[in-house]
PDB file of C-alpha atoms in Angstrom:
ATOM      1  CA  MET B   1     162.400 -50.355 117.451  1.00  0.00           C
ATOM      2  CA  ALA B   2     164.367 -47.355 117.421  1.00  0.00           C
ATOM      3  CA  LYS B   3     164.435 -47.555 113.389  1.00  0.00           C
ATOM      4  CA  LYS B   4     160.748 -48.581 112.675  1.00  0.00           C
ATOM      5  CA  LYS B   5     160.061 -45.730 115.885  1.00  0.00           C
ATOM      6  CA  THR B   6     161.874 -42.809 113.153  1.00  0.00           C
ATOM      7  CA  ALA B   7     160.485 -44.132 110.561  1.00  0.00           C
ATOM      8  CA  GLU B   8     157.223 -43.985 112.025  1.00  0.00           C
ATOM      9  CA  GLU B   9     158.340 -40.164 113.098  1.00  0.00           C
ATOM     10  CA  ARG B  10     158.940 -39.129 109.307  1.00  0.00           C
ATOM     11  CA  ARG B  11     155.710 -40.759 107.972  1.00  0.00           C
ATOM     12  CA  ARG B  12     153.457 -38.956 111.011  1.00  0.00           C
ATOM     13  CA  ARG B  13     155.873 -35.672 110.044  1.00  0.00           C
ATOM     14  CA  ALA B  14     155.093 -35.906 105.954  1.00  0.00           C
ATOM     15  CA  ALA B  15     151.828 -36.515 106.752  1.00  0.00           C
ATOM     16  CA  GLU B  16     151.379 -33.473 108.770  1.00  0.00           C
ATOM     17  CA  MET B  17     153.281 -31.340 106.375  1.00  0.00           C
ATOM     18  CA  ARG B  18     150.517 -32.543 103.628  1.00  0.00           C
ATOM     19  CA  ALA B  19     147.753 -31.500 105.312  1.00  0.00           C
ATOM     20  CA  GLN B  20     149.186 -28.345 106.693  1.00  0.00           C
ATOM     21  CA  ARG B  21     150.192 -27.752 103.097  1.00  0.00           C
ATOM     22  CA  LEU B  22     146.527 -28.043 101.798  1.00  0.00           C
ATOM     23  CA  LYS B  23     145.420 -26.454 104.606  1.00  0.00           C
ATOM     24  CA  GLU B  24     147.402 -23.590 103.060  1.00  0.00           C
ATOM     25  CA  GLU B  25     146.733 -23.989  99.622  1.00  0.00           C
ATOM     26  CA  ARG B  26     142.453 -24.137 100.404  1.00  0.00           C
ATOM     27  CA  ARG B  27     142.910 -20.762 102.552  1.00  0.00           C
ATOM     28  CA  LYS B  28     145.050 -18.998  99.857  1.00  0.00           C
ATOM     29  CA  LYS B  29     142.386 -20.588  97.420  1.00  0.00           C
ATOM     30  CA  ILE B  30     139.368 -19.048  99.735  1.00  0.00           C
ATOM     31  CA  LEU B  31     141.111 -15.363 100.418  1.00  0.00           C
ATOM     32  CA  THR B  32     141.271 -15.328  96.025  1.00  0.00           C
ATOM     33  CA  ILE B  33     137.648 -16.262  95.826  1.00  0.00           C
ATOM     34  CA  SER B  34     137.093 -14.002  98.791  1.00  0.00           C
ATOM     35  CA  GLY B  35     138.563 -10.910  96.954  1.00  0.00           C
ATOM     36  CA  VAL B  36     137.353 -11.250  93.913  1.00  0.00           C
ATOM     37  CA  SER B  37     134.144 -11.536  94.978  1.00  0.00           C
ATOM     38  CA  LEU B  38     134.776  -8.408  97.171  1.00  0.00           C
ATOM     39  CA  ALA B  39     135.805  -6.961  94.340  1.00  0.00           C
ATOM     40  CA  ALA B  40     132.981  -7.445  91.874  1.00  0.00           C
ATOM     41  CA  ALA B  41     130.612  -6.591  95.247  1.00  0.00           C
ATOM     42  CA  LEU B  42     132.671  -3.108  95.109  1.00  0.00           C
ATOM     43  CA  VAL B  43     132.292  -2.812  91.364  1.00  0.00           C
ATOM     44  CA  LEU B  44     128.685  -3.988  91.499  1.00  0.00           C
ATOM     45  CA  GLY B  45     127.806  -1.094  94.342  1.00  0.00           C
ATOM     46  CA  LEU B  46     129.788   1.693  92.514  1.00  0.00           C
ATOM     47  CA  LEU B  47     127.742   0.848  89.491  1.00  0.00           C
ATOM     48  CA  ALA B  48     124.586   0.742  91.552  1.00  0.00           C
ATOM     49  CA  PHE B  49     125.584   4.494  93.357  1.00  0.00           C
ATOM     50  CA  ALA B  50     126.314   5.711  89.579  1.00  0.00           C
ATOM     51  CA  ILE B  51     122.455   4.856  88.563  1.00  0.00           C
ATOM     52  CA  PHE B  52     121.416   6.210  92.243  1.00  0.00           C
ATOM     53  CA  MET B  53     122.633   9.223  91.898  1.00  0.00           C
ATOM     54  CA  GLU B  54     121.898   9.362  87.786  1.00  0.00           C
ATOM     55  CA  ILE B  55     118.494   8.647  88.975  1.00  0.00           C
ATOM     56  CA  ARG B  56     118.322  11.120  91.411  1.00  0.00           C
ATOM     57  CA  SER B  57     120.222  14.247  89.325  1.00  0.00           C
ATOM     58  CA  ARG B  58     116.534  13.350  86.724  1.00  0.00           C
ATOM     59  CA  ASN B  59     114.022  13.260  89.348  1.00  0.00           C
ATOM     60  CA  ILE B  60     112.677  16.707  89.701  1.00  0.00           C
ATOM     61  CA  SER B  61     110.515  17.506  91.969  1.00  0.00           C
ATOM     62  CA  GLY B  62     107.844  19.891  91.657  1.00  0.00           C
ATOM     63  CA  VAL B  63     107.525  19.923  87.586  1.00  0.00           C
ATOM     64  CA  GLU B  64     103.912  21.430  86.165  1.00  0.00           C
ATOM     65  CA  GLU B  65     103.123  20.091  82.656  1.00  0.00           C
ATOM     66  CA  TYR B  66     101.053  21.826  80.036  1.00  0.00           C
ATOM     67  CA  THR B  67      99.676  21.444  76.239  1.00  0.00           C
ATOM     68  CA  VAL B  68     100.449  23.742  74.209  1.00  0.00           C
ATOM     69  CA  GLY B  69      97.862  24.501  71.637  1.00  0.00           C
ATOM     70  CA  SER B  70      98.362  27.116  69.216  1.00  0.00           C
ATOM     71  CA  TYR B  71     101.635  27.756  68.530  1.00  0.00           C
ATOM     72  CA  VAL B  72     101.713  30.248  65.230  1.00  0.00           C
ATOM     73  CA  HIS B  73     103.523  33.478  64.449  1.00  0.00           C
ATOM     74  CA  VAL B  74     101.274  36.874  64.655  1.00  0.00           C
ATOM     75  CA  ASP B  75     102.484  40.221  63.590  1.00  0.00           C
ATOM     76  CA  VAL B  76     104.960  42.433  66.150  1.00  0.00           C
ATOM     77  CA  GLY B  77     103.310  44.272  68.044  1.00  0.00           C
ATOM     78  CA  GLN B  78     100.138  41.775  68.697  1.00  0.00           C
ATOM     79  CA  ARG B  79      99.963  41.202  71.975  1.00  0.00           C
ATOM     80  CA  VAL B  80      99.528  37.085  73.265  1.00  0.00           C
ATOM     81  CA  ASP B  81      96.787  36.748  76.150  1.00  0.00           C
ATOM     82  CA  TYR B  82      99.101  33.766  77.541  1.00  0.00           C
ATOM     83  CA  GLU B  83      97.562  30.684  80.179  1.00  0.00           C
ATOM     84  CA  GLN B  84     100.685  31.020  81.962  1.00  0.00           C
ATOM     85  CA  SER B  85     102.794  33.537  84.042  1.00  0.00           C
ATOM     86  CA  PRO B  86     105.594  33.111  82.668  1.00  0.00           C
ATOM     87  CA  PRO B  87     104.669  31.495  79.993  1.00  0.00           C
ATOM     88  CA  VAL B  88     105.752  28.132  78.553  1.00  0.00           C
ATOM     89  CA  GLY B  89     104.241  28.563  74.509  1.00  0.00           C
ATOM     90  CA  GLY B  90     101.807  29.966  72.273  1.00  0.00           C
ATOM     91  CA  ASP B  91     101.572  31.999  69.728  1.00  0.00           C
ATOM     92  CA  HIS B  92     104.460  34.254  69.534  1.00  0.00           C
ATOM     93  CA  TRP B  93     106.304  36.800  67.143  1.00  0.00           C
ATOM     94  CA  PRO B  94     108.576  36.266  64.004  1.00  0.00           C
ATOM     95  CA  SER B  95     111.745  37.039  65.733  1.00  0.00           C
ATOM     96  CA  TRP B  96     112.849  35.403  68.788  1.00  0.00           C
ATOM     97  CA  GLN B  97     115.066  36.854  72.108  1.00  0.00           C
ATOM     98  CA  ASN B  98     118.557  36.322  72.094  1.00  0.00           C
ATOM     99  CA  CYS B  99     119.689  33.868  75.027  1.00  0.00           C
ATOM    100  CA  GLY B 100     121.329  35.648  77.662  1.00  0.00           C
ATOM    101  CA  VAL B 101     121.910  37.203  80.795  1.00  0.00           C
ATOM    102  CA  TYR B 102     118.959  40.543  81.021  1.00  0.00           C
ATOM    103  CA  ASP B 103     118.753  42.804  83.820  1.00  0.00           C
ATOM    104  CA  GLU B 104     115.598  44.633  82.858  1.00  0.00           C
ATOM    105  CA  THR B 105     112.224  42.136  81.564  1.00  0.00           C
ATOM    106  CA  VAL B 106     112.336  40.914  78.193  1.00  0.00           C
ATOM    107  CA  THR B 107     109.474  40.709  75.766  1.00  0.00           C
ATOM    108  CA  ASN B 108     106.762  37.253  76.244  1.00  0.00           C
ATOM    109  CA  GLU B 109     106.318  37.134  72.781  1.00  0.00           C
ATOM    110  CA  PHE B 110     109.970  36.726  71.664  1.00  0.00           C
ATOM    111  CA  ALA B 111     110.963  34.964  74.968  1.00  0.00           C
ATOM    112  CA  VAL B 112     108.575  32.626  73.972  1.00  0.00           C
ATOM    113  CA  HIS B 113     109.732  31.770  70.594  1.00  0.00           C
ATOM    114  CA  SER B 114     113.147  31.140  72.465  1.00  0.00           C
ATOM    115  CA  LEU B 115     111.361  28.148  74.326  1.00  0.00           C
ATOM    116  CA  GLU B 116     110.132  26.748  70.465  1.00  0.00           C
ATOM    117  CA  HIS B 117     113.558  26.431  69.822  1.00  0.00           C
ATOM    118  CA  GLY B 118     114.788  24.092  73.425  1.00  0.00           C
ATOM    119  CA  ALA B 119     116.109  27.676  75.458  1.00  0.00           C
ATOM    120  CA  VAL B 120     114.834  27.401  79.558  1.00  0.00           C
ATOM    121  CA  TRP B 121     113.929  30.920  79.909  1.00  0.00           C
ATOM    122  CA  VAL B 122     114.492  31.682  83.796  1.00  0.00           C
ATOM    123  CA  THR B 123     112.653  34.411  85.216  1.00  0.00           C
ATOM    124  CA  TYR B 124     113.014  36.308  88.777  1.00  0.00           C
ATOM    125  CA  ARG B 125     110.979  38.503  90.591  1.00  0.00           C
ATOM    126  CA  PRO B 126     112.473  42.631  90.259  1.00  0.00           C
ATOM    127  CA  ASP B 127     112.955  42.481  93.846  1.00  0.00           C
ATOM    128  CA  LEU B 128     114.695  39.448  94.386  1.00  0.00           C
ATOM    129  CA  PRO B 129     118.165  39.690  96.256  1.00  0.00           C
ATOM    130  CA  GLN B 130     121.216  40.914  94.659  1.00  0.00           C
ATOM    131  CA  GLU B 131     123.190  37.394  95.260  1.00  0.00           C
ATOM    132  CA  GLU B 132     120.799  35.269  94.288  1.00  0.00           C
ATOM    133  CA  VAL B 133     120.450  36.999  90.903  1.00  0.00           C
ATOM    134  CA  ASP B 134     124.093  36.837  90.754  1.00  0.00           C
ATOM    135  CA  ALA B 135     124.146  32.990  91.614  1.00  0.00           C
ATOM    136  CA  LEU B 136     121.202  32.483  88.590  1.00  0.00           C
ATOM    137  CA  SER B 137     123.069  35.040  85.937  1.00  0.00           C
ATOM    138  CA  SER B 138     126.640  32.302  87.178  1.00  0.00           C
ATOM    139  CA  LEU B 139     124.017  29.394  85.122  1.00  0.00           C
ATOM    140  CA  TYR B 140     124.868  31.377  81.874  1.00  0.00           C
ATOM    141  CA  SER B 141     127.839  30.743  79.980  1.00  0.00           C
ATOM    142  CA  PRO B 142     128.261  31.829  76.246  1.00  0.00           C
ATOM    143  CA  GLY B 143     126.543  30.019  74.220  1.00  0.00           C
ATOM    144  CA  ASP B 144     123.437  28.097  76.229  1.00  0.00           C
ATOM    145  CA  TYR B 145     120.240  27.864  75.601  1.00  0.00           C
ATOM    146  CA  LEU B 146     119.475  30.087  78.373  1.00  0.00           C
ATOM    147  CA  VAL B 147     117.269  33.228  78.676  1.00  0.00           C
ATOM    148  CA  ILE B 148     117.469  35.179  82.010  1.00  0.00           C
ATOM    149  CA  SER B 149     115.948  38.121  83.095  1.00  0.00           C
ATOM    150  CA  PRO B 150     113.084  39.228  85.680  1.00  0.00           C
ATOM    151  CA  PHE B 151     109.177  39.095  85.228  1.00  0.00           C
ATOM    152  CA  GLU B 152     107.574  41.985  86.711  1.00  0.00           C
ATOM    153  CA  GLY B 153     104.213  39.803  85.784  1.00  0.00           C
ATOM    154  CA  GLU B 154     102.256  36.988  88.709  1.00  0.00           C
ATOM    155  CA  MET B 155     104.625  34.364  89.777  1.00  0.00           C
ATOM    156  CA  GLU B 156     104.350  31.783  91.576  1.00  0.00           C
ATOM    157  CA  ALA B 157     107.294  31.776  93.343  1.00  0.00           C
ATOM    158  CA  PRO B 158     110.431  34.047  93.369  1.00  0.00           C
ATOM    159  CA  ILE B 159     111.835  32.064  90.352  1.00  0.00           C
ATOM    160  CA  VAL B 160     110.504  30.212  87.764  1.00  0.00           C
ATOM    161  CA  ALA B 161     111.975  27.950  84.929  1.00  0.00           C
ATOM    162  CA  SER B 162     110.263  27.119  82.096  1.00  0.00           C
ATOM    163  CA  SER B 163     110.733  25.498  78.787  1.00  0.00           C
ATOM    164  CA  TRP B 164     108.257  24.867  76.188  1.00  0.00           C
ATOM    165  CA  GLY B 165     105.431  22.971  78.065  1.00  0.00           C
ATOM    166  CA  ARG B 166     107.218  22.966  81.211  1.00  0.00           C
ATOM    167  CA  GLN B 167     107.595  24.833  84.261  1.00  0.00           C
ATOM    168  CA  VAL B 168     108.958  24.732  88.070  1.00  0.00           C
ATOM    169  CA  THR B 169     109.046  27.417  90.909  1.00  0.00           C
ATOM    170  CA  ALA B 170     112.286  27.509  93.211  1.00  0.00           C
ATOM    171  CA  GLU B 171     112.641  30.063  96.534  1.00  0.00           C
ATOM    172  CA  THR B 172     116.441  30.313  95.915  1.00  0.00           C
ATOM    173  CA  ALA B 173     119.012  30.565  93.368  1.00  0.00           C
ATOM    174  CA  ASP B 174     120.910  26.888  94.494  1.00  0.00           C
ATOM    175  CA  ASP B 175     117.461  24.976  94.482  1.00  0.00           C
ATOM    176  CA  GLN B 176     118.582  21.582  93.042  1.00  0.00           C
ATOM    177  CA  ASN B 177     115.217  21.200  91.277  1.00  0.00           C
ATOM    178  CA  LEU B 178     116.003  24.852  89.376  1.00  0.00           C
ATOM    179  CA  THR B 179     119.356  23.434  88.659  1.00  0.00           C
ATOM    180  CA  ARG B 180     118.123  19.813  87.455  1.00  0.00           C
ATOM    181  CA  PHE B 181     115.387  21.307  85.394  1.00  0.00           C
ATOM    182  CA  VAL B 182     117.988  23.859  82.916  1.00  0.00           C
ATOM    183  CA  GLN B 183     120.398  20.936  82.910  1.00  0.00           C
ATOM    184  CA  ARG B 184     117.713  18.693  81.475  1.00  0.00           C
ATOM    185  CA  TYR B 185     115.736  20.839  79.623  1.00  0.00           C
ATOM    186  CA  GLU B 186     118.358  23.717  78.420  1.00  0.00           C
ATOM    187  CA  ARG B 187     118.597  22.655  74.295  1.00  0.00           C
ATOM    188  CA  GLY B 188     115.658  20.499  74.674  1.00  0.00           C
ATOM    189  CA  ARG B 189     114.649  18.339  71.986  1.00  0.00           C
ATOM    190  CA  ASP B 190     111.147  17.845  72.526  1.00  0.00           C
ATOM    191  CA  VAL B 191     110.172  21.132  71.151  1.00  0.00           C
ATOM    192  CA  PRO B 192     108.342  22.797  68.073  1.00  0.00           C
ATOM    193  CA  GLU B 193     111.945  23.496  66.581  1.00  0.00           C
ATOM    194  CA  PRO B 194     114.725  21.666  68.427  1.00  0.00           C
ATOM    195  CA  GLY B 195     118.175  23.315  67.092  1.00  0.00           C
ATOM    196  CA  ALA B 196     116.985  26.728  66.272  1.00  0.00           C
ATOM    197  CA  ALA B 197     119.325  29.879  66.988  1.00  0.00           C
ATOM    198  CA  CYS B 198     119.239  31.212  69.955  1.00  0.00           C
ATOM    199  CA  SER B 199     120.981  34.253  68.734  1.00  0.00           C
ATOM    200  CA  GLY B 200     121.262  37.012  65.729  1.00  0.00           C
ATOM    201  CA  ALA B 201     117.804  38.167  66.970  1.00  0.00           C
ATOM    202  CA  VAL B 202     116.518  40.411  69.439  1.00  0.00           C
ATOM    203  CA  ALA B 203     118.758  41.713  72.144  1.00  0.00           C
ATOM    204  CA  GLU B 204     116.485  44.388  73.114  1.00  0.00           C
ATOM    205  CA  THR B 205     114.657  44.602  76.621  1.00  0.00           C
ATOM    206  CA  ALA B 206     111.071  44.933  76.404  1.00  0.00           C
ATOM    207  CA  ALA B 207     111.549  48.527  77.139  1.00  0.00           C
ATOM    208  CA  GLU B 208     113.448  49.341  74.248  1.00  0.00           C
ATOM    209  CA  VAL B 209     111.320  46.575  72.357  1.00  0.00           C
ATOM    210  CA  GLU B 210     108.021  49.266  73.667  1.00  0.00           C
ATOM    211  CA  GLU B 211     109.561  52.643  72.427  1.00  0.00           C
ATOM    212  CA  VAL B 212     110.873  51.116  68.989  1.00  0.00           C
ATOM    213  CA  LEU B 213     107.086  50.072  68.243  1.00  0.00           C
ATOM    214  CA  ALA B 214     105.914  53.563  69.509  1.00  0.00           C
ATOM    215  CA  GLU B 215     108.102  55.208  67.195  1.00  0.00           C
ATOM    216  CA  GLY B 216     106.501  52.884  64.238  1.00  0.00           C
ATOM    217  CA  GLU B 217     109.939  51.053  63.682  1.00  0.00           C
ATOM    218  CA  GLN B 218     110.363  47.026  63.738  1.00  0.00           C
ATOM    219  CA  VAL B 219     111.954  45.152  65.904  1.00  0.00           C
ATOM    220  CA  GLY B 220     113.646  41.951  64.557  1.00  0.00           C
ATOM    221  CA  GLY B 221     111.984  42.404  61.484  1.00  0.00           C
ATOM    222  CA  GLU B 222     109.046  40.035  60.337  1.00  0.00           C
ATOM    223  CA  GLU B 223     111.369  37.213  59.350  1.00  0.00           C
ATOM    224  CA  MET B 224     114.755  36.548  59.741  1.00  0.00           C
ATOM    225  CA  SER B 225     117.024  36.306  56.338  1.00  0.00           C
ATOM    226  CA  ASP B 226     119.224  32.970  55.735  1.00  0.00           C
ATOM    227  CA  GLU B 227     122.205  35.173  56.461  1.00  0.00           C
ATOM    228  CA  SER B 228     121.237  36.332  59.716  1.00  0.00           C
ATOM    229  CA  ALA B 229     120.388  32.652  60.779  1.00  0.00           C
ATOM    230  CA  GLU B 230     123.451  31.749  59.516  1.00  0.00           C
ATOM    231  CA  GLY B 231     125.499  34.334  61.192  1.00  0.00           C
ATOM    232  CA  ALA B 232     123.420  33.325  64.540  1.00  0.00           C
ATOM    233  CA  GLU B 233     126.213  31.978  67.516  1.00  0.00           C
ATOM    234  CA  ASP B 234     124.772  28.738  67.609  1.00  0.00           C
ATOM    235  CA  GLY B 235     123.296  27.761  63.979  1.00  0.00           C
ATOM    236  CA  GLY B 236     120.180  26.727  62.685  1.00  0.00           C
ATOM    237  CA  THR B 237     117.194  28.851  61.222  1.00  0.00           C
ATOM    238  CA  ASP B 238     113.417  29.326  62.329  1.00  0.00           C
ATOM    239  CA  GLU B 239     110.731  27.697  60.244  1.00  0.00           C
ATOM    240  CA  GLU B 240     107.313  28.062  60.234  1.00  0.00           C
TER     241      GLU B 240
END
């Protein structure tokens, strides 16, 4: 009887060990599947977050869009009556305003030509606090298609950013809509002359232009020569 009992005990223990081993294997399998599922969910979550942030970065509130009708060259000195203030496009002078930061106002007819080349024109009221002006100036890096200048005409807000056919307003320089507008439309491609130069032309302010015109001299010339266009910092040529 003792031997029979011992044999039965061994079989029972063997069965328990097999059951325990199967239980451990199932547990490991479940943990593995759970780990893979968790990793996949994490990747999908990160991807969804990245997509959300990308969409959010492109979401610009308050952008006004306008249809630009005529945008031909007019003689230097012939003033254009623009529908928007600051203008977002229209007829303009043959040369363009060099992209960069200006402490004084620039000529509308030159700046509009820069918009035609894909630039963003960031304008601000002359009484904007200096720290705000400095923050706006920091948006520009050499080679950027940005014109930053004060604007003495009517504006709906302290800061207005314009690209060809579009405009957004901002109360402060750290407005995310302003930043997103600049990032999205600087070097714009849906303009009449995408990729054309934004340097190598007019560097004078509006007051300097007025002085030159009063003396009967030309500003920027009637047309940019091929050599001047090729020597521009960022390349490109101007076409009708």
